[in-house]
Amino acid sequence: MFFKLAISIKNINVKGLFIVWERLGGEGKMSCHTEKKTKVSEKSQLKVLLMGNPNVGKSVIFSKLTGMNVIASNYTGTTVSYTKGEITIRDSKGTLIDVPGIYSLKTTSPAEEVAVNMLENENADAIICVIDATNLERNLYLALQLKKKNIPLVFAINLNDVAIKQGIQIDIDALEKELSAPVVSTVAIRNKGLRQLLDKVLEVTGINTSNSYEDESSDDELWKRAGDIARNVQSIRQSEPTFLEKMGDATLKPFPGIPIGFLVIALLLGVVVGGGKGIRGGLLLPLLNNYYVPFVEGIVSRFVSEGLLYNVLVGEYGVLIKGIEWPFALVLPYVFLFYVSLSFLEDSGYLPRLGVLVDGILKKVGLNGGNVIPIIMGYGCAVPAILGTRAATSKKERIIVASVVSLSVPCVAQTGAFISLLGEQSVITLIAVYLISFFGMLSGGLIINKIIPGKTDPILLEIPNLLMPDIKSLIKKITIRTKHFMVEAEIPMVLAIAFAALVVETGALDWAARFIEPFVGGWLGLPKEATLGLILGILRRELAVLPLLDLDLSTIQLLVASVVSLFYLPCLSVVAVLIKEFGLKIALTISIFTLVTAFLAGGMINQLANIISLFL
Amino acid sequence: MNTVLSNIKKSTDCIIEKLPAIGLLNSLGLRKGTMISSMTIQPFGGPVVIRIGRRSVALSRDIAEKIEVRQVG
Ligand SMILES: Nc1nc2c(ncn2[C@@H]2O[C@H](COP(=O)(O)OP(=O)(O)OP(=O)(O)O)[C@@H](O)[C@H]2O)c(=O)[nH]1
Ligand SMILES: [Mg+2]
């Protein structure tokens, strides 16, 4: 909840900035310097902007220096909006701003726009330009562009540990002379050089840079200069490529890349599905059933006599039982293990490689390989997935990804619910649901690609170094995400379960079911209790599935109910994000599209099964 | 010998002679005169992966078809 609030506030700010920018026009830019000085003396707070190419460690530096935790992953476009945090330099307080990475000042995506707008409008007192030591020339090209802005600069030569392993050495003193600005060698994940970075920031902000540097060089000249500097300050020891470099190349080639891809996905499934089942069945359910349930029932029965209240608390949909069992015993193991696997894959730099391998297929449905990353994130939660599309360069691409994720990518909580529902009774149905989900994704993409005018941009994607994920960063990331799930899921779940208990216990369900009986019973062939899932499913995706547990459904009913809840409305948070990103009209269209698909697909399976059964 | 990038055999070095005006190509360092080598070509109409400096970049085949290169070595 807090997370979402923060983002929406940020967005308003971005829009606000646009307006300010438009109002000021050209004049605003010219008065930059005078404005800046008054601001600084007024508040005497330093404002420092973190900028640089994508995927160079800006967000790690931000997290280490501010103590806030922003997500960092090993691919282009992790950060898609800005975050401000407080820093202390010596004795004074200041603000540090993390922005999306950019390849040049000419933007190509909504995320990059955020960065350039911050540069133009925030009147930063200094910029920390983060440079990837393993890719000096291209990073220097941006550095030289930034230098033209006449804002005091400090350079962080980051990922130095990786550079050294690859045999790259950078002469920091020489680079300092070439750039005539302080240069610090850093290893962000080990917190190396970061304090020094801030000290240098304090040094440069004292110096008056305005008009000290008139640079009229053309783009070609900047590239040439970047190349010259790189040659002068860098020495590369020609050596046998490291194991990770070899793996990095191998995973990109159709062979052995494609078999490795299958292996990775199989491993992922094994860890999440197998491991989750193990934790759930071997640890959590026994704990729950042998200790927690008798304990709670004992206490409740002491104070409450049998009746409505008793049932609401510990009955069929007892808040105290299901409110713990559903989120923690049934869903949490999968959430946790999924985030373990996802975070590992993200930090390794493997995901863009997978994107390259499947680009040919995704192209046919109006997507490109780069979109694999938000889609895979969607298997965790659709909210960050949809936000992540801001790194994409065309609006059409963003809408297609958002639609297919909303339509047919089950979030991890729903996956947990599916496994609980189908895992024991019918593994084949479970597999069928995921095949249908995959099929739905491709055909959904195909249809939307046809409907929406315009083109999606073809793939043009930088492949990051394959890295060994840092354990500490990994643990932090997994903790943040798992905690986030628990906070996000628990309250709506308890409320929903309380609602379910009341509806069932008071007989309201029977009353409501009379009206929708022809639909739920006739068309879908499901019992009236399934209505409950459809109501609660609006709140959260897994709640469309969990009420189906203990209903003793037949295999066909299980399949129908699962397919309906798979395609069913994306949850409330997702609808909110859709509205925020694309506006009410598109959000509504996507929601209706999912709803219609759900009932159409579910009903068709039921009717088909009915017809077939006539002949058997 | 001049040809287009999508026709280059695996792991041959070449120099870019002509390329479409796509801003991102330039910012990724793909410019006239840049030395690159082709790493792989993905099946099913997938992208061409090239190596520029020490980094790999995936380029859709439509773009690669518009990049004229001269093979060297
Ligand atoms: N080995 C090593 N890894 C690092 C270092 N700094 C960052 N990383 C890793 O590099 C990856 C990219 O870091 P981020 O902080 O997400 O990069 P960013 O510049 O914010 O990227 P965008 O938001 O996409 O622009 C992450 O997987 C980090 O864990 C470093 O000094 N050494
Ligand atoms: Mg970042």
XYZ file of C-alpha atoms and ligand atoms in Angstrom:
722
model
C 0.000 0.000 0.000
C 2.699 2.412 1.003
C 4.717 1.432 -2.000
C 1.909 2.243 -4.345
C 1.162 5.508 -2.662
C 4.770 6.558 -3.052
C 4.676 5.813 -6.736
C 1.513 7.727 -7.383
C 2.914 10.751 -5.626
C 6.024 10.501 -7.759
C 3.931 10.438 -10.874
C 2.089 13.552 -10.023
C 5.436 15.196 -9.540
C 6.624 14.120 -12.939
C 3.552 15.596 -14.533
C 3.974 18.745 -12.482
C 7.489 19.070 -13.782
C 6.287 18.846 -17.338
C 3.989 21.758 -16.752
C 6.665 23.857 -15.094
C 8.996 23.042 -17.906
C 6.532 24.041 -20.559
C 5.760 27.295 -18.815
C 9.361 28.289 -18.448
C 10.148 27.455 -22.049
C 13.556 28.470 -23.314
C 13.945 31.200 -20.731
C 13.763 28.741 -17.905
C 16.880 27.036 -19.118
C 18.830 30.249 -19.420
C 18.074 31.389 -15.925
C 19.165 28.034 -14.581
C 22.292 29.230 -12.872
C 20.986 32.245 -11.043
C 18.014 30.245 -9.918
C 20.229 27.483 -8.644
C 22.355 29.745 -6.510
C 19.438 31.306 -4.714
C 17.965 27.919 -4.075
C 21.133 26.574 -2.530
C 21.693 29.513 -0.257
C 18.059 29.454 0.816
C 17.898 25.882 1.886
C 21.615 25.167 2.033
C 20.754 21.627 1.078
C 22.731 19.925 -1.617
C 20.789 18.238 -4.334
C 22.700 15.481 -6.072
C 21.554 13.596 -9.154
C 22.750 10.060 -9.939
C 23.039 9.633 -13.668
C 24.640 7.323 -16.161
C 24.089 4.561 -18.671
C 21.546 1.883 -17.807
C 22.658 -0.977 -15.595
C 25.833 0.569 -14.201
C 24.924 0.385 -10.498
C 23.186 3.713 -9.855
C 20.425 2.158 -7.797
C 22.872 0.151 -5.711
C 24.823 3.327 -4.969
C 21.565 5.083 -4.080
C 20.489 2.319 -1.705
C 23.876 2.185 0.006
C 24.142 5.942 0.464
C 20.582 6.666 1.569
C 19.796 3.456 3.403
C 16.597 3.227 1.388
C 16.063 0.118 -0.645
C 15.346 0.545 -4.313
C 15.349 -2.469 -6.567
C 18.529 -3.108 -8.559
C 18.795 -5.824 -11.206
C 21.312 -6.782 -13.831
C 19.599 -5.548 -16.988
C 18.770 -2.315 -18.763
C 15.712 -0.498 -17.470
C 15.365 -1.651 -13.865
C 14.583 1.832 -12.605
C 11.617 3.411 -14.391
C 10.846 6.443 -12.213
C 12.809 8.528 -9.777
C 13.374 8.145 -6.053
C 14.667 10.812 -3.697
C 16.546 9.981 -0.559
C 18.379 11.788 2.180
C 22.159 11.761 2.478
C 24.581 13.245 4.966
C 27.808 14.695 3.613
C 30.164 15.527 6.449
C 27.745 17.513 8.644
C 25.225 18.787 6.158
C 22.132 17.078 4.882
C 21.413 16.659 1.213
C 19.114 14.937 -1.254
C 20.211 12.169 -3.587
C 18.056 11.303 -6.594
C 18.113 7.969 -8.398
C 16.820 8.111 -11.961
C 16.518 5.639 -14.851
C 19.638 5.062 -16.925
C 20.013 6.694 -20.323
C 22.223 5.999 -23.336
C 22.185 9.628 -24.441
C 20.280 12.821 -23.769
C 17.948 12.003 -26.637
C 15.296 9.898 -24.965
C 13.575 6.858 -26.431
C 11.272 5.651 -23.634
C 9.035 7.125 -20.913
C 11.595 5.959 -18.348
C 14.433 7.810 -20.058
C 12.271 10.919 -20.241
C 12.081 10.946 -16.461
C 15.874 11.056 -16.254
C 16.335 13.837 -18.764
C 13.509 15.865 -17.227
C 15.197 15.618 -13.850
C 18.428 16.814 -15.393
C 16.723 19.777 -17.040
C 14.396 20.798 -14.248
C 15.722 19.778 -10.866
C 18.576 22.304 -10.782
C 20.862 19.781 -9.178
C 23.927 21.128 -7.425
C 26.000 18.209 -8.600
C 25.754 15.065 -10.659
C 27.326 11.771 -9.783
C 27.897 10.195 -13.168
C 28.227 6.447 -12.752
C 30.386 4.703 -15.312
C 30.638 1.005 -16.093
C 34.334 0.156 -15.941
C 33.795 -2.759 -18.311
C 32.409 -0.530 -21.043
C 34.384 2.667 -20.783
C 34.110 4.211 -24.229
C 30.327 4.190 -24.495
C 29.910 5.376 -20.921
C 32.331 8.241 -21.550
C 30.250 9.338 -24.522
C 27.352 10.070 -22.164
C 29.747 11.552 -19.618
C 30.939 14.086 -22.188
C 27.353 14.969 -23.034
C 26.630 15.559 -19.358
C 29.707 17.721 -19.055
C 28.159 20.166 -21.504
C 25.438 20.892 -18.937
C 27.849 22.838 -16.738
C 26.704 21.210 -13.544
C 29.525 20.087 -11.213
C 30.306 16.436 -11.902
C 31.884 13.611 -9.992
C 32.590 10.331 -11.760
C 32.211 6.906 -10.193
C 34.029 4.176 -12.098
C 31.850 1.333 -10.896
C 31.863 -2.440 -11.341
C 35.583 -2.247 -10.889
C 35.711 -5.768 -9.433
C 34.236 -7.160 -12.638
C 36.622 -5.072 -14.746
C 39.634 -6.386 -12.874
C 38.482 -9.969 -13.357
C 38.186 -9.263 -17.069
C 41.726 -7.884 -17.146
C 40.734 -4.230 -17.511
C 42.710 -1.589 -15.646
C 41.752 2.061 -15.557
C 44.203 4.788 -14.620
C 42.084 6.935 -12.314
C 44.513 9.857 -12.157
C 44.837 10.027 -15.908
C 41.066 9.898 -16.288
C 40.686 12.694 -13.745
C 42.958 14.867 -15.889
C 41.150 13.974 -19.089
C 37.756 14.818 -17.606
C 39.023 17.641 -15.397
C 36.691 16.425 -12.652
C 37.090 14.092 -9.680
C 37.018 10.379 -10.487
C 36.524 7.681 -7.850
C 36.881 3.980 -8.419
C 33.963 2.133 -6.788
C 32.525 -1.315 -6.167
C 28.987 -0.367 -5.220
C 27.803 -3.743 -3.939
C 30.754 -3.853 -1.523
C 30.241 -0.227 -0.508
C 33.754 0.549 -1.773
C 34.556 4.153 -2.652
C 31.079 5.491 -1.939
C 31.992 7.698 1.035
C 34.805 9.183 -0.969
C 32.326 9.867 -3.735
C 30.257 12.077 -1.427
C 33.339 13.886 -0.166
C 34.223 14.742 -3.742
C 30.690 15.982 -4.314
C 31.141 18.437 -1.469
C 34.416 19.606 -2.989
C 33.037 20.281 -6.452
C 29.866 22.064 -5.388
C 31.970 24.862 -3.932
C 33.489 25.578 -7.313
C 31.706 27.921 -9.637
C 31.337 26.094 -12.922
C 28.988 28.384 -14.757
C 30.284 29.220 -18.195
C 33.628 27.696 -17.389
C 33.267 25.181 -20.157
C 31.947 26.081 -23.557
C 31.599 22.888 -25.509
C 30.266 23.067 -29.008
C 31.569 19.713 -30.168
C 29.416 17.646 -32.456
C 28.234 14.144 -31.773
C 31.042 12.717 -33.891
C 33.623 14.694 -32.005
C 32.216 13.468 -28.678
C 32.485 9.870 -29.811
C 35.995 10.422 -31.039
C 36.992 12.064 -27.797
C 35.389 9.265 -25.768
C 37.396 6.737 -27.780
C 40.626 8.672 -27.337
C 40.177 9.005 -23.585
C 39.315 5.326 -23.236
C 42.472 4.346 -25.137
C 44.627 6.666 -23.049
C 43.477 5.595 -19.594
C 42.644 1.946 -20.004
C 44.904 -1.035 -20.326
C 43.448 -4.401 -21.166
C 45.378 -7.552 -20.479
C 44.554 -10.027 -23.215
C 43.685 -13.184 -21.384
C 41.535 -16.246 -21.568
C 37.887 -15.148 -21.043
C 36.557 -15.865 -17.554
C 34.103 -18.697 -16.947
C 31.231 -16.217 -16.650
C 32.203 -14.531 -19.917
C 32.202 -17.913 -21.658
C 28.838 -18.792 -20.127
C 27.530 -15.376 -21.096
C 28.328 -16.079 -24.738
C 27.179 -19.692 -24.673
C 23.737 -18.776 -23.340
C 23.251 -16.437 -26.296
C 23.908 -18.996 -28.992
C 21.020 -21.168 -30.185
C 23.196 -24.081 -29.199
C 23.730 -24.551 -26.287
C 21.587 -21.494 -25.442
C 18.181 -23.034 -26.156
C 18.799 -26.265 -24.191
C 20.193 -24.147 -21.354
C 17.039 -22.025 -21.517
C 14.842 -25.099 -21.088
C 17.031 -26.274 -18.258
C 16.760 -22.932 -16.471
C 12.973 -22.924 -16.774
C 12.746 -26.543 -15.621
C 14.934 -25.695 -12.637
C 12.802 -22.667 -11.855
C 9.644 -24.784 -11.914
C 11.324 -27.462 -9.846
C 12.384 -25.016 -7.172
C 9.085 -23.145 -7.007
C 6.570 -25.968 -7.496
C 8.520 -28.810 -5.914
C 10.104 -26.768 -3.164
C 6.860 -24.975 -2.387
C 4.994 -28.232 -2.101
C 7.680 -29.539 0.211
C 7.579 -26.553 2.538
C 3.800 -26.460 2.513
C 3.128 -30.178 2.994
C 6.161 -31.033 5.072
C 6.299 -28.070 7.360
C 3.537 -25.478 7.287
C 0.386 -27.575 7.011
C 1.386 -29.998 9.782
C 2.265 -27.043 12.005
C -1.039 -25.449 11.211
C -3.258 -28.498 11.570
C -1.547 -30.080 14.547
C -0.820 -27.030 16.627
C -2.391 -23.830 15.434
C -5.921 -25.002 14.593
C -6.565 -26.988 17.797
C -5.070 -24.131 19.783
C -7.265 -21.445 18.228
C -10.366 -23.609 18.292
C -9.719 -24.321 21.940
C -9.489 -20.683 22.838
C -12.436 -19.580 20.751
C -14.718 -22.324 22.032
C -13.960 -21.239 25.550
C -15.344 -17.762 24.986
C -17.816 -18.161 22.162
C -20.618 -20.645 21.972
C -21.527 -22.430 18.734
C -23.317 -20.137 16.337
C -22.748 -17.435 13.793
C -19.818 -15.751 15.529
C -18.127 -19.074 16.188
C -18.432 -20.035 12.542
C -17.153 -16.701 11.332
C -14.122 -17.100 13.553
C -13.233 -20.770 13.140
C -15.898 -22.348 10.914
C -15.783 -23.296 7.236
C -14.508 -19.847 6.266
C -13.242 -18.998 9.731
C -11.214 -15.814 9.678
C -8.792 -17.061 12.285
C -8.194 -20.324 10.409
C -8.352 -19.442 6.724
C -6.910 -15.996 7.349
C -3.715 -17.761 8.374
C -3.917 -20.899 6.275
C -4.547 -19.270 2.908
C -1.912 -16.549 2.826
C 0.775 -18.180 4.939
C 0.500 -21.934 4.553
C -0.841 -22.210 1.013
C 0.546 -19.205 -0.820
C 3.605 -17.875 0.990
C 5.944 -20.819 0.233
C 5.466 -20.267 -3.487
C 5.779 -16.511 -3.216
C 9.003 -16.860 -1.304
C 10.574 -19.435 -3.610
C 9.460 -17.582 -6.722
C 11.131 -14.414 -5.516
C 14.255 -16.363 -4.630
C 14.444 -17.667 -8.189
C 13.387 -14.436 -9.886
C 15.850 -12.342 -7.912
C 18.656 -14.762 -8.730
C 17.816 -14.672 -12.435
C 17.508 -10.876 -12.407
C 20.851 -10.326 -10.750
C 22.684 -12.848 -12.896
C 21.911 -11.030 -16.138
C 20.338 -14.125 -17.665
C 16.906 -12.647 -18.434
C 17.912 -10.488 -21.432
C 19.618 -13.573 -22.862
C 16.364 -15.484 -22.592
C 14.747 -12.501 -24.309
C 17.116 -12.854 -27.258
C 16.286 -16.545 -27.605
C 12.511 -16.043 -27.682
C 12.427 -12.790 -29.647
C 11.601 -14.610 -32.885
C 8.403 -16.030 -31.344
C 7.350 -12.878 -29.497
C 7.762 -10.845 -32.679
C 4.790 -12.673 -34.145
C 2.484 -11.348 -31.424
C 3.622 -7.751 -31.598
C 6.206 -7.979 -28.846
C 9.964 -8.230 -28.750
C 12.511 -10.154 -26.725
C 12.992 -7.277 -24.323
C 9.399 -7.711 -23.138
C 10.259 -11.081 -21.639
C 11.429 -9.294 -18.517
C 8.120 -7.619 -17.587
C 6.240 -10.789 -18.563
C 8.348 -12.928 -16.247
C 7.947 -10.315 -13.521
C 4.198 -10.698 -14.107
C 4.428 -14.281 -12.883
C 5.307 -12.650 -9.569
C 2.957 -9.687 -9.581
C 1.433 -7.719 -12.427
C 1.908 -4.354 -10.728
C 5.713 -4.061 -11.084
C 5.444 -5.786 -14.454
C 3.152 -3.101 -15.836
C 5.244 -0.325 -14.316
C 8.325 -1.979 -15.810
C 6.957 -1.504 -19.318
C 7.879 2.152 -19.017
C 11.316 1.106 -20.204
C 9.767 -0.006 -23.522
C 10.068 2.378 -26.429
C 6.587 2.189 -27.970
C 3.186 2.702 -26.407
C 1.765 -0.191 -28.360
C 4.296 -2.572 -26.878
C 3.452 -1.320 -23.402
C -0.265 -1.902 -23.904
C 0.213 -5.390 -25.331
C 2.442 -6.450 -22.443
C 0.087 -4.931 -19.872
C -2.900 -6.665 -21.499
C -1.422 -10.130 -21.765
C -0.071 -9.933 -18.229
C -3.485 -8.825 -16.930
C -5.264 -11.442 -18.994
C -3.364 -14.627 -18.723
C -0.238 -14.492 -16.613
C -1.177 -15.831 -13.169
C 0.570 -13.983 -10.364
C 2.566 -16.073 -7.932
C -0.142 -15.967 -5.288
C -2.596 -17.361 -7.796
C -0.062 -19.996 -8.805
C 0.172 -21.028 -5.171
C -3.604 -21.280 -5.069
C -3.696 -23.319 -8.291
C -1.138 -25.744 -6.939
C -3.091 -26.095 -3.708
C -6.273 -26.727 -5.649
C -4.953 -28.992 -8.375
C -1.596 -30.295 -7.214
C -2.945 -33.223 -5.230
C -6.038 -34.067 -7.173
C -5.042 -33.648 -10.778
C -1.578 -32.666 -11.896
C -2.698 -32.958 -15.503
C -5.288 -30.246 -14.944
C -2.565 -28.086 -13.439
C -0.404 -28.523 -16.513
C -3.421 -27.916 -18.754
C -4.142 -24.626 -16.987
C -0.605 -23.402 -17.619
C -0.694 -24.499 -21.245
C -3.986 -22.648 -21.671
C -2.412 -19.643 -19.969
C 0.488 -19.719 -22.417
C -1.842 -20.142 -25.356
C -4.002 -17.291 -24.042
C -0.947 -15.084 -23.820
C 0.051 -15.681 -27.437
C -3.444 -15.397 -28.896
C -4.239 -12.397 -26.694
C -1.093 -10.712 -27.988
C -1.974 -11.620 -31.553
C -5.463 -10.116 -31.282
C -4.396 -6.926 -29.540
C -1.549 -6.519 -32.000
C -4.121 -6.548 -34.786
C -6.513 -4.148 -33.050
C -4.095 -1.455 -31.960
C -2.723 0.619 -34.808
C 0.958 1.414 -35.135
C 4.058 -0.675 -34.847
C 6.114 -2.063 -32.035
C 9.793 -1.323 -32.135
C 12.067 -4.184 -33.112
C 14.507 -5.511 -30.537
C 17.621 -3.430 -29.887
C 18.891 -4.639 -26.586
C 22.155 -4.426 -24.742
C 23.168 -7.719 -23.166
C 24.660 -7.241 -19.696
C 27.682 -9.065 -18.310
C 26.725 -12.357 -16.725
C 27.449 -11.829 -13.023
C 27.493 -14.016 -9.955
C 24.671 -12.523 -7.851
C 25.828 -10.953 -4.624
C 24.341 -12.950 -1.755
C 23.735 -10.006 0.543
C 21.922 -7.968 -2.121
C 19.956 -11.054 -3.032
C 18.775 -11.693 0.520
C 17.750 -8.079 0.890
C 15.764 -8.101 -2.321
C 13.968 -11.350 -1.462
C 13.143 -10.031 2.008
C 11.690 -6.791 0.641
C 9.512 -8.599 -1.852
C 8.293 -11.288 0.516
C 7.497 -8.718 3.189
C 5.684 -6.648 0.624
C 3.519 -9.637 -0.236
C 2.677 -10.316 3.387
C 1.675 -6.719 4.027
C -0.234 -6.431 0.759
C -2.014 -9.762 0.969
C -2.879 -10.236 4.598
C -5.409 -7.450 5.143
C -7.441 -7.948 1.954
C -7.387 -11.702 2.584
C -8.692 -11.437 6.112
C -11.375 -8.981 5.023
C -12.327 -11.184 2.112
C -12.503 -14.283 4.261
C -14.607 -12.467 6.847
C -16.905 -11.402 4.052
C -17.065 -14.962 2.725
C -17.832 -16.325 6.170
C -20.656 -13.856 6.661
C -22.108 -14.449 3.230
C -22.069 -18.203 3.684
C -23.193 -18.297 7.301
C -26.056 -15.829 6.913
C -27.456 -17.573 3.871
C -26.869 -14.557 1.664
C -24.950 -16.757 -0.711
C -27.964 -18.980 -1.372
C -30.021 -15.924 -2.049
C -27.499 -14.436 -4.482
C -26.789 -17.763 -6.108
C -30.435 -18.032 -7.248
C -29.861 -15.146 -9.619
C -26.625 -16.291 -11.105
C -27.444 -19.983 -11.030
C -28.224 -20.152 -14.763
C -24.882 -18.605 -15.472
C -22.588 -20.248 -12.942
C -24.488 -23.528 -12.890
C -25.770 -23.710 -16.446
C -23.064 -22.164 -18.560
C -20.045 -22.958 -16.399
C -21.360 -26.069 -14.658
C -20.083 -24.989 -11.267
C -21.680 -25.167 -7.802
C -23.014 -21.998 -6.198
C -19.986 -21.670 -3.915
C -17.936 -20.825 -6.992
C -19.791 -17.518 -7.055
C -17.867 -16.612 -3.960
C -14.572 -16.923 -5.789
C -15.848 -14.705 -8.543
C -16.796 -12.009 -6.063
C -13.601 -12.201 -4.020
C -11.438 -12.548 -7.117
C -12.018 -8.887 -7.882
C -9.951 -8.120 -4.809
C -7.033 -10.470 -5.363
C -6.357 -13.080 -7.993
C -5.714 -15.972 -5.618
C -9.038 -15.339 -3.914
C -10.787 -16.395 -7.092
C -9.262 -19.837 -6.616
C -8.959 -20.485 -2.893
C -12.709 -20.679 -2.130
C -12.833 -23.632 -4.519
C -10.761 -25.745 -2.154
C -12.760 -28.376 -0.247
C -15.653 -28.194 -2.696
C -15.053 -31.690 -4.101
C -15.225 -30.591 -7.686
C -14.935 -32.997 -10.586
C -11.872 -32.740 -12.822
C -13.796 -30.877 -15.504
C -15.209 -28.490 -12.917
C -11.712 -27.915 -11.596
C -10.468 -27.109 -15.066
C -13.371 -24.787 -15.841
C -13.106 -22.955 -12.527
C -9.345 -22.595 -12.886
C -9.550 -21.268 -16.416
C -12.230 -18.761 -15.434
C -10.180 -17.494 -12.524
C -7.031 -17.433 -14.641
C -8.445 -15.083 -17.254
C -10.782 -13.327 -14.801
C -10.446 -9.644 -13.911
C -6.990 -8.590 -12.831
C -7.041 -7.681 -9.145
C -7.889 -4.213 -7.841
C -4.282 -3.053 -7.531
C -3.649 -4.020 -11.132
C -6.692 -2.128 -12.366
C -5.449 0.884 -10.429
C -2.032 0.659 -12.081
C -3.613 0.229 -15.498
C -5.650 3.385 -14.965
C -2.612 5.288 -13.802
C -0.407 4.195 -16.682
C -2.835 4.158 -19.578
C -5.962 6.013 -18.488
C -9.465 4.901 -17.610
C -10.524 3.976 -21.118
C -7.748 1.509 -21.807
C -7.924 0.105 -18.273
C -11.645 -0.552 -18.656
C -11.177 -2.080 -22.080
C -8.522 -4.444 -20.780
C -10.702 -5.408 -17.795
C -13.723 -6.133 -19.938
C -11.580 -8.065 -22.371
C -10.327 -10.293 -19.542
C -13.817 -10.793 -18.129
C -15.313 -11.804 -21.458
C -12.399 -14.128 -22.217
C -12.771 -15.770 -18.803
C -16.440 -16.656 -19.180
C -16.125 -17.509 -22.822
C -13.186 -19.860 -22.322
C -14.562 -21.440 -19.143
C -18.031 -21.913 -20.589
C -16.732 -23.369 -23.807
C -14.675 -25.955 -21.980
C -17.725 -26.940 -19.913
C -20.050 -27.154 -22.900
C -17.493 -29.091 -24.887
C -17.080 -31.534 -22.023
C -20.880 -31.922 -21.862
C -21.103 -32.717 -25.536
C -18.256 -35.191 -25.385
C -19.806 -36.918 -22.381
C -22.977 -37.517 -24.421
C -20.994 -39.740 -26.724
C -19.120 -41.634 -24.042
C 33.417 -6.811 -49.857
C 30.272 -4.967 -48.816
C 27.210 -6.798 -47.595
C 24.528 -6.368 -44.930
C 24.968 -7.368 -41.311
C 22.314 -10.074 -41.418
C 24.345 -11.933 -44.060
C 27.587 -12.003 -42.135
C 28.867 -15.374 -41.002
C 29.375 -16.025 -37.326
C 32.420 -14.475 -35.646
C 33.664 -12.439 -38.561
C 34.888 -8.923 -37.988
C 33.465 -6.112 -40.039
C 33.283 -2.355 -40.212
C 30.004 -0.483 -40.475
C 29.721 1.400 -43.763
C 26.156 2.644 -43.688
C 23.340 2.396 -41.168
C 19.787 3.648 -40.648
C 19.262 6.798 -38.597
C 18.065 5.176 -35.383
C 19.090 7.256 -32.386
C 19.581 4.274 -30.126
C 22.019 2.649 -32.580
C 24.227 5.693 -32.336
C 24.028 5.886 -28.545
C 24.913 2.214 -28.271
C 28.049 3.032 -30.237
C 27.027 1.624 -33.610
C 28.244 4.244 -36.038
C 29.831 4.531 -39.444
C 33.334 3.171 -39.121
C 32.688 1.160 -35.929
C 34.294 -2.267 -35.849
C 31.875 -5.006 -34.832
C 31.700 -8.745 -35.123
C 28.733 -10.992 -35.554
C 28.252 -13.479 -32.730
C 25.127 -15.463 -33.556
C 21.979 -15.334 -35.586
C 18.904 -16.641 -33.774
C 16.509 -19.029 -35.527
C 12.820 -18.274 -36.323
C 13.554 -14.769 -37.561
C 15.116 -13.861 -34.245
C 17.743 -11.198 -33.741
C 21.377 -10.978 -34.761
C 23.713 -10.713 -31.797
C 26.784 -8.635 -32.421
C 29.782 -7.785 -30.348
C 30.836 -4.186 -30.083
C 33.894 -3.578 -27.973
C 33.476 -5.973 -25.070
C 29.686 -5.877 -25.053
C 27.016 -7.869 -26.890
C 24.004 -6.178 -28.417
C 20.953 -7.923 -29.888
C 19.600 -6.324 -33.043
C 16.385 -7.312 -34.748
C 16.950 -8.760 -38.184
C 15.003 -5.920 -39.828
C 17.575 -3.483 -38.495
C 20.510 -5.750 -39.307
C 19.322 -5.951 -42.901
C 19.683 -2.204 -43.183
C 23.221 -2.048 -41.834
C 25.845 -2.220 -44.571
C 29.183 -3.590 -43.491
C 32.574 -4.342 -44.958
C 34.224 -7.576 -43.914
C 37.784 -7.362 -42.707
C 40.424 -10.030 -42.013
N 29.984 -7.092 -9.167
C 29.406 -5.896 -9.052
N 28.102 -5.792 -9.341
C 27.536 -4.562 -9.234
C 28.251 -3.422 -8.834
N 27.414 -2.371 -8.837
C 26.214 -2.836 -9.230
N 26.288 -4.157 -9.474
C 25.204 -5.001 -9.992
O 24.898 -4.488 -11.270
C 23.504 -4.605 -11.547
C 22.928 -3.271 -11.959
O 22.815 -2.409 -10.857
P 21.667 -1.297 -10.754
O 21.942 -0.507 -9.523
O 20.325 -1.890 -10.922
O 21.988 -0.425 -12.051
P 21.258 0.933 -12.504
O 22.343 1.784 -13.021
O 20.415 1.465 -11.420
O 20.392 0.390 -13.713
P 19.075 1.057 -14.381
O 18.128 1.366 -13.304
O 18.588 -0.024 -15.291
O 19.562 2.234 -15.138
C 22.868 -5.190 -10.299
O 22.678 -6.570 -10.499
C 23.920 -4.929 -9.219
O 23.870 -5.907 -8.199
C 29.637 -3.580 -8.532
O 30.358 -2.645 -8.209
N 30.159 -4.842 -8.650
Mg 18.449 1.751 -11.311
